[in-house]
Amino acid sequence: MASFAVIWYLFAACLAPALAVDCPASRLQLSEPPYENYFFSDCITSSHVIVTSQEADSNTSSVKARLLVAWPAGNSGAAAYFEAENNGPLGLHLENSTSNGEVLETVNEPAVDGASNENPRVGVKGLIHFDTPALLTLPILGSIRTIRDYSEGGGILSLDVQNAVVTEKYGSDGGQFYRTWFDNVTTTWIDFVPTAGAEAVRIVTGDKWMLRFGTGTYEFRATFNYPPLVQLSPSEVFNNASQGLARENPDLTKSLSFLSYSNKLLAGSWRFLTYFGRDSMLSALLMEPVLSQGEGGAIEAVIGAVLERINKTDGTVCHEENLGDYATFLARQEGISSTAPSCDYKMIDTDFFLPILMKDYFVDSNTGKGRAAQFLNKKATFLDENAGIAYSTLAQRTAEKIMIITAPFASEQVASNLLRIRDDQSVGEWRDSNSGLGGGRIPYDVNTALAPAGLRAIASLTKAGFFPDHSDWAETADMYAQTWEDETLQFFQVSVPRSEAQQHVQQYVSDAALAGPSNVDQIESTMTFYGVSLDANGEPVRIMNTDDCFRLFLLNTTNQEQLSAFLAQTADHILRDFPVGLHTDVGLFVANPAYTGNKSLSNQFKNSDYHGTVVWSWQLAMMAAGLARQLARCRAYGAPDFCKQDVYSKVQEAYGKLWGTINANRAQLSGEVWSWRYDNGYQPVPLSAFSTTESDIIQLWSLTFLAIHREDV
Ligand SMILES: *[C@@H]1O[C@H](CO)[C@@H](O)[C@H](O)[C@H]1NC(C)=O
Ligand SMILES: *[C@@H]1O[C@H](CO)[C@@H](O)[C@H](O)[C@H]1NC(C)=O
Ligand SMILES: *[C@@H]1O[C@H](CO)[C@@H](O)[C@H](O)[C@H]1NC(C)=O
Ligand SMILES: *[C@@H]1O[C@H](CO)[C@@H](O)[C@H](O)[C@H]1NC(C)=O
Ligand SMILES: *[C@@H]1O[C@H](CO)[C@@H](O)[C@H](O)[C@H]1NC(C)=O
Ligand SMILES: *[C@@H]1O[C@H](CO)[C@@H](O)[C@H](O)[C@H]1NC(C)=O
Ligand SMILES: *[C@@H]1O[C@H](CO)[C@@H](O)[C@H](O)[C@H]1NC(C)=O
């Protein structure tokens, strides 16, 4: 056996240089105190390591000393929570390697010969330094979802998970924790050995077993043996024309590459390190000009991941996947022994993005056109229930669903025929925190933009020969789309006469104890906007918002009077300052509750609320891209009426002002969402300053400014 192992190593050594040429290690460090983030990828594995250190003035019950390693494969990870032995704050940090100066290195051990798990044991290693003697009091090993349940679920721990953790000595003076997943096959390990004369790691037994470290530096390794994902390198993520982006924006490019794999794009890290339908399709639409097309490219990874996960029975597109240890855990709770992945189908907006993206690629792109037949003939493999079903069949299910649910409104334009979030849910689209829609049930974006755009796309796809069982859609989908485009806006329209609007804004400034100016002098006439949703009675929820961007980006509407008025009010809200409009020095707020005339409602849209008076990067991107698309229509044949009206220059002015605020906030743009404090103007502040929820340091749809630039319109 020994000689066999030697031969294997020689063989591996011969192969190694060949692999290394294609993918040298990629490293990225991003700081967001109290979190220090390190990304490491190579051909073997991709890891995100986050270190949280306590400072002398830290609140040790809210800032926990922690080493967390997150892996895209299986949405899995290892978290180690530490406490200072003397109960004070615990300072810890990663050290540079003494040999090559790098912080992280790859770990890659072949599977034990003859073991039931044939995957190599992979991960990262590095040096962790403790400023005072420390106890590793809590290891959480397995799924990122399990770690999130603990970190943001108020300390929820599953006994089944924790009781399976084994604590052992590692080598002569080290210690380790490991846990075998519920699949009985995969294991996650985290081990430590002293370096540079640090004390031996000691196992402390008792109610719960802990590891004890002295002051000093220890080598840690975090590893697991789950099937790896194939990461797309920066050059593989971008199309040929955009290869220069990797040099111009190395950090954003490394972030994008970290979230991009051959069979899916991931939403963010570390908290959402897996497939999310809306995030990936929306990002693909915004970044389409730069993403790679063709077999093995980013666009096909996105579309393929979505098709694989469709509910074959009713055509619903998957919002979030459950896989790895968490999928087995969920099945186990239902009394089922299964490792099969599953999906969450609660969102109502995600279905529409699919035909829109498919039309963009398979109809509008030459590469896509050439790939359609081969790609759509592929058979699904990811969900057991879809195994063997052709992608084309799954895509058609979703289109059928859209045709069915949009038919009632196409025939009778009443609020009760609009699309509403599921009765058993309080969320259903991107504003998916409990008060994101202000208690409404009928979302503005879905009804006025996504549904008609989805229908237009189905009509185009059908005309191009897709959905041959439904050739009638070439006409019906367009007919439905016309009605959804022209007849939905009015349900959401809110018009507040000038003096009433001024009163509401003054009242809001006082209710919210807003430190900034009321800007009421900017209210020159009746304020008109489209509410974020309709309530159960079909009345608009009077929250001004940025969701106009969906209509601007996804539709070229043709009702001229409506289009001019719509663009005029969008431009007004960008040109006017919060709380009259949406504009601030830190960006456009995604919601402005100043016109609700209801303190308990406006209070749900604070600067600490996820969908409150805060700024989202991708909403700025989509607004910029949407305005550019509308303005570009003025140069095309058959320019809309607004191009010859006063509103044209107003839209141009709004476009310029929007880019002013985007450029002023470059430092924030790759974050998902940010908040503010008022100090001689609005100043950007991480949302985490007001909320205990950590944010993702990298987020797919916040990388869209790689593709969105100010255009000459
Ligand atoms: C420290 O954090 C805890 C938990 O978040 C909180 O309850 C407590 O009020 C904080 N203490 C101080 C002094 O801020
Ligand atoms: C590691 O090296 C970097 C770059 O050389 C340096 O800025 C950093 O301070 C070093 N870190 C530690 C903990 O010494
Ligand atoms: C893992 O092993 C346990 C104990 O033998 C068994 O009950 C369980 O069904 C197994 N789980 C899976 C997913 O095979
Ligand atoms: C992109 O470049 C590669 C390598 O230079 C080439 O093989 C490929 O055909 C190009 N693709 C397109 C769409 O131009
Ligand atoms: C798929 O759709 C069918 C029909 O609506 C439903 O009964 C089923 O629960 C859905 N599957 C999942 C996993 O939600
Ligand atoms: C004000 O808003 C709250 C919270 O959304 C709601 O329960 C209440 O009915 C509203 N009041 C009025 C008068 O609309
Ligand atoms: C709308 O028109 C603009 C400008 O001609 C174009 O770039 C965009 O793709 C069109 N959008 C749709 C949905 O057709």
mmCIF file of C-alpha atoms in Angstrom, residues 310-553:
data_model
loop_
_atom_site.group_PDB
_atom_site.id
_atom_site.type_symbol
_atom_site.label_atom_id
_atom_site.label_comp_id
_atom_site.label_asym_id
_atom_site.label_seq_id
_atom_site.Cartn_x
_atom_site.Cartn_y
_atom_site.Cartn_z
ATOM 1 C CA ILE A 310 -38.532 24.584 -11.584
ATOM 2 C CA ASN A 311 -41.502 22.946 -9.897
ATOM 3 C CA LYS A 312 -42.474 20.643 -12.761
ATOM 4 C CA THR A 313 -46.073 20.435 -11.560
ATOM 5 C CA ASP A 314 -47.007 24.099 -11.583
ATOM 6 C CA GLY A 315 -44.059 25.788 -13.291
ATOM 7 C CA THR A 316 -43.010 27.929 -10.322
ATOM 8 C CA VAL A 317 -39.386 29.026 -10.394
ATOM 9 C CA CYS A 318 -37.300 28.200 -7.328
ATOM 10 C CA HIS A 319 -36.440 31.076 -5.017
ATOM 11 C CA GLU A 320 -33.776 29.410 -2.863
ATOM 12 C CA GLU A 321 -32.340 25.922 -2.889
ATOM 13 C CA ASN A 322 -31.768 23.694 0.127
ATOM 14 C CA LEU A 323 -28.912 21.310 -0.352
ATOM 15 C CA GLY A 324 -26.103 19.596 1.484
ATOM 16 C CA ASP A 325 -26.441 18.995 5.193
ATOM 17 C CA TYR A 326 -29.393 21.356 5.577
ATOM 18 C CA ALA A 327 -31.466 19.457 2.988
ATOM 19 C CA THR A 328 -30.844 16.187 4.850
ATOM 20 C CA PHE A 329 -31.657 17.955 8.122
ATOM 21 C CA LEU A 330 -34.981 19.291 6.786
ATOM 22 C CA ALA A 331 -35.940 15.871 5.403
ATOM 23 C CA ARG A 332 -35.035 14.273 8.728
ATOM 24 C CA GLN A 333 -37.387 16.643 10.531
ATOM 25 C CA GLU A 334 -40.169 15.283 8.310
ATOM 26 C CA GLY A 335 -39.101 11.764 9.264
ATOM 27 C CA ILE A 336 -37.568 11.129 5.840
ATOM 28 C CA SER A 337 -34.061 9.800 5.289
ATOM 29 C CA SER A 338 -32.906 11.628 2.173
ATOM 30 C CA THR A 339 -30.039 13.819 1.032
ATOM 31 C CA ALA A 340 -31.991 15.117 -1.977
ATOM 32 C CA PRO A 341 -31.917 18.879 -2.495
ATOM 33 C CA SER A 342 -35.167 20.815 -2.412
ATOM 34 C CA CYS A 343 -36.478 24.270 -3.186
ATOM 35 C CA ASP A 344 -38.430 27.118 -1.697
ATOM 36 C CA TYR A 345 -41.145 28.349 -4.076
ATOM 37 C CA LYS A 346 -42.712 31.143 -2.051
ATOM 38 C CA MET A 347 -41.817 34.112 -4.276
ATOM 39 C CA ILE A 348 -44.225 35.335 -6.973
ATOM 40 C CA ASP A 349 -41.855 37.606 -8.925
ATOM 41 C CA THR A 350 -39.179 35.088 -9.878
ATOM 42 C CA ASP A 351 -41.171 33.210 -12.553
ATOM 43 C CA PHE A 352 -41.275 36.268 -14.826
ATOM 44 C CA PHE A 353 -37.527 36.782 -14.938
ATOM 45 C CA LEU A 354 -37.074 33.415 -16.670
ATOM 46 C CA PRO A 355 -38.735 34.145 -20.043
ATOM 47 C CA ILE A 356 -37.260 37.658 -19.954
ATOM 48 C CA LEU A 357 -33.733 36.297 -19.584
ATOM 49 C CA MET A 358 -34.348 33.466 -22.064
ATOM 50 C CA LYS A 359 -35.571 35.970 -24.648
ATOM 51 C CA ASP A 360 -32.530 38.178 -24.028
ATOM 52 C CA TYR A 361 -30.221 35.261 -24.677
ATOM 53 C CA PHE A 362 -31.910 32.837 -27.056
ATOM 54 C CA VAL A 363 -33.598 35.451 -29.264
ATOM 55 C CA ASP A 364 -31.501 38.622 -29.021
ATOM 56 C CA SER A 365 -27.982 37.170 -28.853
ATOM 57 C CA ASN A 366 -26.401 35.424 -31.816
ATOM 58 C CA THR A 367 -24.468 33.102 -29.543
ATOM 59 C CA GLY A 368 -27.660 32.277 -27.664
ATOM 60 C CA LYS A 369 -29.579 31.666 -30.874
ATOM 61 C CA GLY A 370 -26.968 29.179 -31.976
ATOM 62 C CA ARG A 371 -27.013 27.411 -28.610
ATOM 63 C CA ALA A 372 -30.780 27.205 -28.057
ATOM 64 C CA ALA A 373 -31.492 23.786 -29.531
ATOM 65 C CA GLN A 374 -28.608 22.015 -27.830
ATOM 66 C CA PHE A 375 -29.067 23.764 -24.507
ATOM 67 C CA LEU A 376 -32.825 23.260 -24.243
ATOM 68 C CA ASN A 377 -32.493 19.577 -25.132
ATOM 69 C CA LYS A 378 -30.475 18.990 -21.971
ATOM 70 C CA LYS A 379 -32.127 16.846 -19.322
ATOM 71 C CA ALA A 380 -32.458 18.001 -15.742
ATOM 72 C CA THR A 381 -30.424 16.206 -13.080
ATOM 73 C CA PHE A 382 -30.451 18.358 -9.942
ATOM 74 C CA LEU A 383 -33.868 17.721 -8.341
ATOM 75 C CA ASP A 384 -34.890 14.068 -8.126
ATOM 76 C CA GLU A 385 -38.411 14.953 -9.222
ATOM 77 C CA ASN A 386 -37.169 16.652 -12.410
ATOM 78 C CA ALA A 387 -34.580 14.038 -13.369
ATOM 79 C CA GLY A 388 -34.675 13.328 -17.098
ATOM 80 C CA ILE A 389 -37.087 16.131 -17.996
ATOM 81 C CA ALA A 390 -35.878 18.308 -20.891
ATOM 82 C CA TYR A 391 -35.034 21.929 -20.119
ATOM 83 C CA SER A 392 -37.459 22.954 -22.885
ATOM 84 C CA THR A 393 -40.315 21.183 -21.083
ATOM 85 C CA LEU A 394 -39.501 22.870 -17.786
ATOM 86 C CA ALA A 395 -39.292 26.303 -19.447
ATOM 87 C CA GLN A 396 -42.667 25.704 -21.036
ATOM 88 C CA ARG A 397 -44.216 24.862 -17.652
ATOM 89 C CA THR A 398 -43.259 28.288 -16.358
ATOM 90 C CA ALA A 399 -44.573 30.009 -19.466
ATOM 91 C CA GLU A 400 -47.841 28.065 -19.120
ATOM 92 C CA LYS A 401 -48.129 29.189 -15.526
ATOM 93 C CA ILE A 402 -47.615 32.822 -16.533
ATOM 94 C CA MET A 403 -50.247 32.562 -19.274
ATOM 95 C CA ILE A 404 -52.738 31.053 -16.828
ATOM 96 C CA ILE A 405 -52.279 33.519 -13.988
ATOM 97 C CA THR A 406 -52.289 36.608 -16.225
ATOM 98 C CA ALA A 407 -55.423 35.627 -18.183
ATOM 99 C CA PRO A 408 -58.070 36.901 -15.728
ATOM 100 C CA PHE A 409 -56.748 40.479 -15.699
ATOM 101 C CA ALA A 410 -56.298 40.423 -19.463
ATOM 102 C CA SER A 411 -60.028 39.797 -19.770
ATOM 103 C CA GLU A 412 -61.266 41.965 -16.886
ATOM 104 C CA GLN A 413 -59.174 44.811 -15.458
ATOM 105 C CA VAL A 414 -60.169 44.797 -11.799
ATOM 106 C CA ALA A 415 -57.922 44.841 -8.738
ATOM 107 C CA SER A 416 -59.069 41.373 -7.723
ATOM 108 C CA ASN A 417 -57.484 40.024 -10.923
ATOM 109 C CA LEU A 418 -54.072 41.475 -10.137
ATOM 110 C CA LEU A 419 -51.323 39.178 -8.874
ATOM 111 C CA ARG A 420 -50.970 38.901 -5.131
ATOM 112 C CA ILE A 421 -48.454 37.334 -2.787
ATOM 113 C CA ARG A 422 -49.382 33.903 -1.486
ATOM 114 C CA ASP A 423 -52.015 33.863 1.255
ATOM 115 C CA ASP A 424 -49.685 31.920 3.546
ATOM 116 C CA GLN A 425 -46.817 34.417 3.131
ATOM 117 C CA SER A 426 -46.076 37.983 4.161
ATOM 118 C CA VAL A 427 -43.454 38.368 1.403
ATOM 119 C CA GLY A 428 -43.337 37.542 -2.299
ATOM 120 C CA GLU A 429 -40.850 39.735 -4.148
ATOM 121 C CA TRP A 430 -37.542 41.508 -3.565
ATOM 122 C CA ARG A 431 -38.817 43.628 -0.666
ATOM 123 C CA ASP A 432 -38.960 40.430 1.320
ATOM 124 C CA SER A 433 -38.751 41.622 4.891
ATOM 125 C CA ASN A 434 -42.014 41.484 6.798
ATOM 126 C CA SER A 435 -42.902 45.162 6.362
ATOM 127 C CA GLY A 436 -41.215 45.596 2.966
ATOM 128 C CA LEU A 437 -44.546 46.006 1.166
ATOM 129 C CA GLY A 438 -46.043 48.096 3.971
ATOM 130 C CA GLY A 439 -48.537 45.352 4.715
ATOM 131 C CA GLY A 440 -49.726 45.267 1.085
ATOM 132 C CA ARG A 441 -50.546 42.049 -0.757
ATOM 133 C CA ILE A 442 -50.403 43.137 -4.413
ATOM 134 C CA PRO A 443 -46.882 44.246 -5.334
ATOM 135 C CA TYR A 444 -46.273 47.150 -7.714
ATOM 136 C CA ASP A 445 -43.190 45.727 -9.479
ATOM 137 C CA VAL A 446 -44.763 42.348 -10.243
ATOM 138 C CA ASN A 447 -48.011 43.740 -11.644
ATOM 139 C CA THR A 448 -46.883 46.781 -13.586
ATOM 140 C CA ALA A 449 -43.544 45.545 -14.913
ATOM 141 C CA LEU A 450 -42.613 41.899 -14.430
ATOM 142 C CA ALA A 451 -45.910 40.392 -15.608
ATOM 143 C CA PRO A 452 -46.150 42.427 -18.839
ATOM 144 C CA ALA A 453 -42.407 42.019 -19.537
ATOM 145 C CA GLY A 454 -42.671 38.264 -18.970
ATOM 146 C CA LEU A 455 -45.620 38.133 -21.389
ATOM 147 C CA ARG A 456 -43.775 40.148 -24.051
ATOM 148 C CA ALA A 457 -40.859 37.743 -23.722
ATOM 149 C CA ILE A 458 -43.123 34.699 -24.070
ATOM 150 C CA ALA A 459 -44.592 36.215 -27.244
ATOM 151 C CA SER A 460 -41.102 36.836 -28.679
ATOM 152 C CA LEU A 461 -39.872 33.362 -27.768
ATOM 153 C CA THR A 462 -42.963 31.799 -29.350
ATOM 154 C CA LYS A 463 -42.489 33.842 -32.549
ATOM 155 C CA ALA A 464 -38.904 32.601 -32.620
ATOM 156 C CA GLY A 465 -40.109 28.985 -32.588
ATOM 157 C CA PHE A 466 -40.008 28.166 -28.891
ATOM 158 C CA PHE A 467 -43.048 26.531 -27.214
ATOM 159 C CA PRO A 468 -44.237 24.823 -30.427
ATOM 160 C CA ASP A 469 -47.198 23.319 -28.523
ATOM 161 C CA HIS A 470 -48.505 26.837 -28.007
ATOM 162 C CA SER A 471 -48.012 28.726 -31.269
ATOM 163 C CA ASP A 472 -51.069 30.812 -30.327
ATOM 164 C CA TRP A 473 -48.990 32.522 -27.624
ATOM 165 C CA ALA A 474 -47.242 34.542 -30.344
ATOM 166 C CA GLU A 475 -50.450 36.569 -30.414
ATOM 167 C CA THR A 476 -52.182 35.986 -27.080
ATOM 168 C CA ALA A 477 -49.117 36.723 -24.953
ATOM 169 C CA ASP A 478 -48.652 40.034 -26.777
ATOM 170 C CA MET A 479 -52.346 40.841 -26.360
ATOM 171 C CA TYR A 480 -52.205 40.087 -22.642
ATOM 172 C CA ALA A 481 -48.989 42.106 -22.354
ATOM 173 C CA GLN A 482 -50.606 45.161 -23.913
ATOM 174 C CA THR A 483 -53.368 45.114 -21.312
ATOM 175 C CA TRP A 484 -50.953 44.515 -18.418
ATOM 176 C CA GLU A 485 -48.725 47.335 -19.674
ATOM 177 C CA ASP A 486 -51.474 49.887 -20.170
ATOM 178 C CA GLU A 487 -54.059 49.076 -17.501
ATOM 179 C CA THR A 488 -52.176 48.282 -14.303
ATOM 180 C CA LEU A 489 -50.444 51.555 -13.373
ATOM 181 C CA GLN A 490 -53.648 53.372 -12.453
ATOM 182 C CA PHE A 491 -54.379 50.973 -9.590
ATOM 183 C CA PHE A 492 -51.154 52.023 -7.863
ATOM 184 C CA GLN A 493 -51.380 55.743 -8.530
ATOM 185 C CA VAL A 494 -51.327 58.052 -5.523
ATOM 186 C CA SER A 495 -51.984 61.789 -6.011
ATOM 187 C CA VAL A 496 -51.584 64.084 -3.055
ATOM 188 C CA PRO A 497 -52.646 67.737 -3.481
ATOM 189 C CA ARG A 498 -49.903 70.259 -2.761
ATOM 190 C CA SER A 499 -50.954 71.524 0.671
ATOM 191 C CA GLU A 500 -51.847 68.051 1.907
ATOM 192 C CA ALA A 501 -48.494 66.782 0.666
ATOM 193 C CA GLN A 502 -46.694 69.560 2.545
ATOM 194 C CA GLN A 503 -48.573 68.702 5.727
ATOM 195 C CA HIS A 504 -47.744 65.000 5.402
ATOM 196 C CA VAL A 505 -44.066 65.704 4.886
ATOM 197 C CA GLN A 506 -43.925 68.118 7.854
ATOM 198 C CA GLN A 507 -45.724 65.592 10.024
ATOM 199 C CA TYR A 508 -43.339 62.840 8.928
ATOM 200 C CA VAL A 509 -40.287 64.955 9.702
ATOM 201 C CA SER A 510 -41.603 65.444 13.198
ATOM 202 C CA ASP A 511 -42.842 61.837 13.699
ATOM 203 C CA ALA A 512 -39.519 60.409 12.529
ATOM 204 C CA ALA A 513 -37.522 63.110 14.361
ATOM 205 C CA LEU A 514 -35.658 63.650 11.102
ATOM 206 C CA ALA A 515 -32.556 65.768 11.584
ATOM 207 C CA GLY A 516 -32.332 66.848 7.936
ATOM 208 C CA PRO A 517 -34.405 69.513 6.166
ATOM 209 C CA SER A 518 -38.043 68.881 5.232
ATOM 210 C CA ASN A 519 -37.503 70.346 1.732
ATOM 211 C CA VAL A 520 -41.247 71.114 1.554
ATOM 212 C CA ASP A 521 -40.509 74.103 -0.679
ATOM 213 C CA GLN A 522 -39.787 71.507 -3.397
ATOM 214 C CA ILE A 523 -43.474 70.542 -3.428
ATOM 215 C CA GLU A 524 -44.715 72.809 -6.186
ATOM 216 C CA SER A 525 -47.888 71.034 -7.189
ATOM 217 C CA THR A 526 -49.802 67.804 -6.660
ATOM 218 C CA MET A 527 -47.401 64.959 -5.792
ATOM 219 C CA THR A 528 -47.992 61.854 -7.856
ATOM 220 C CA PHE A 529 -46.335 58.482 -7.384
ATOM 221 C CA TYR A 530 -47.091 54.780 -7.566
ATOM 222 C CA GLY A 531 -47.482 52.997 -4.234
ATOM 223 C CA VAL A 532 -45.247 50.056 -3.386
ATOM 224 C CA SER A 533 -48.254 47.705 -3.241
ATOM 225 C CA LEU A 534 -52.032 47.509 -2.880
ATOM 226 C CA ASP A 535 -53.535 46.392 0.377
ATOM 227 C CA ALA A 536 -56.065 43.580 0.675
ATOM 228 C CA ASN A 537 -58.849 46.011 -0.339
ATOM 229 C CA GLY A 538 -57.023 47.081 -3.478
ATOM 230 C CA GLU A 539 -56.024 50.495 -2.065
ATOM 231 C CA PRO A 540 -52.474 51.705 -2.769
ATOM 232 C CA VAL A 541 -50.020 51.621 0.140
ATOM 233 C CA ARG A 542 -48.689 55.189 0.018
ATOM 234 C CA ILE A 543 -44.970 54.425 0.076
ATOM 235 C CA MET A 544 -43.018 56.250 -2.643
ATOM 236 C CA ASN A 545 -40.332 53.914 -4.000
ATOM 237 C CA THR A 546 -37.710 53.120 -6.622
ATOM 238 C CA ASP A 547 -39.545 50.210 -8.237
ATOM 239 C CA ASP A 548 -40.333 52.393 -11.272
ATOM 240 C CA CYS A 549 -36.949 51.074 -12.404
ATOM 241 C CA PHE A 550 -38.475 47.702 -13.346
ATOM 242 C CA ARG A 551 -40.818 49.271 -15.900
ATOM 243 C CA LEU A 552 -38.077 51.520 -17.258
ATOM 244 C CA PHE A 553 -35.605 48.646 -17.623
#
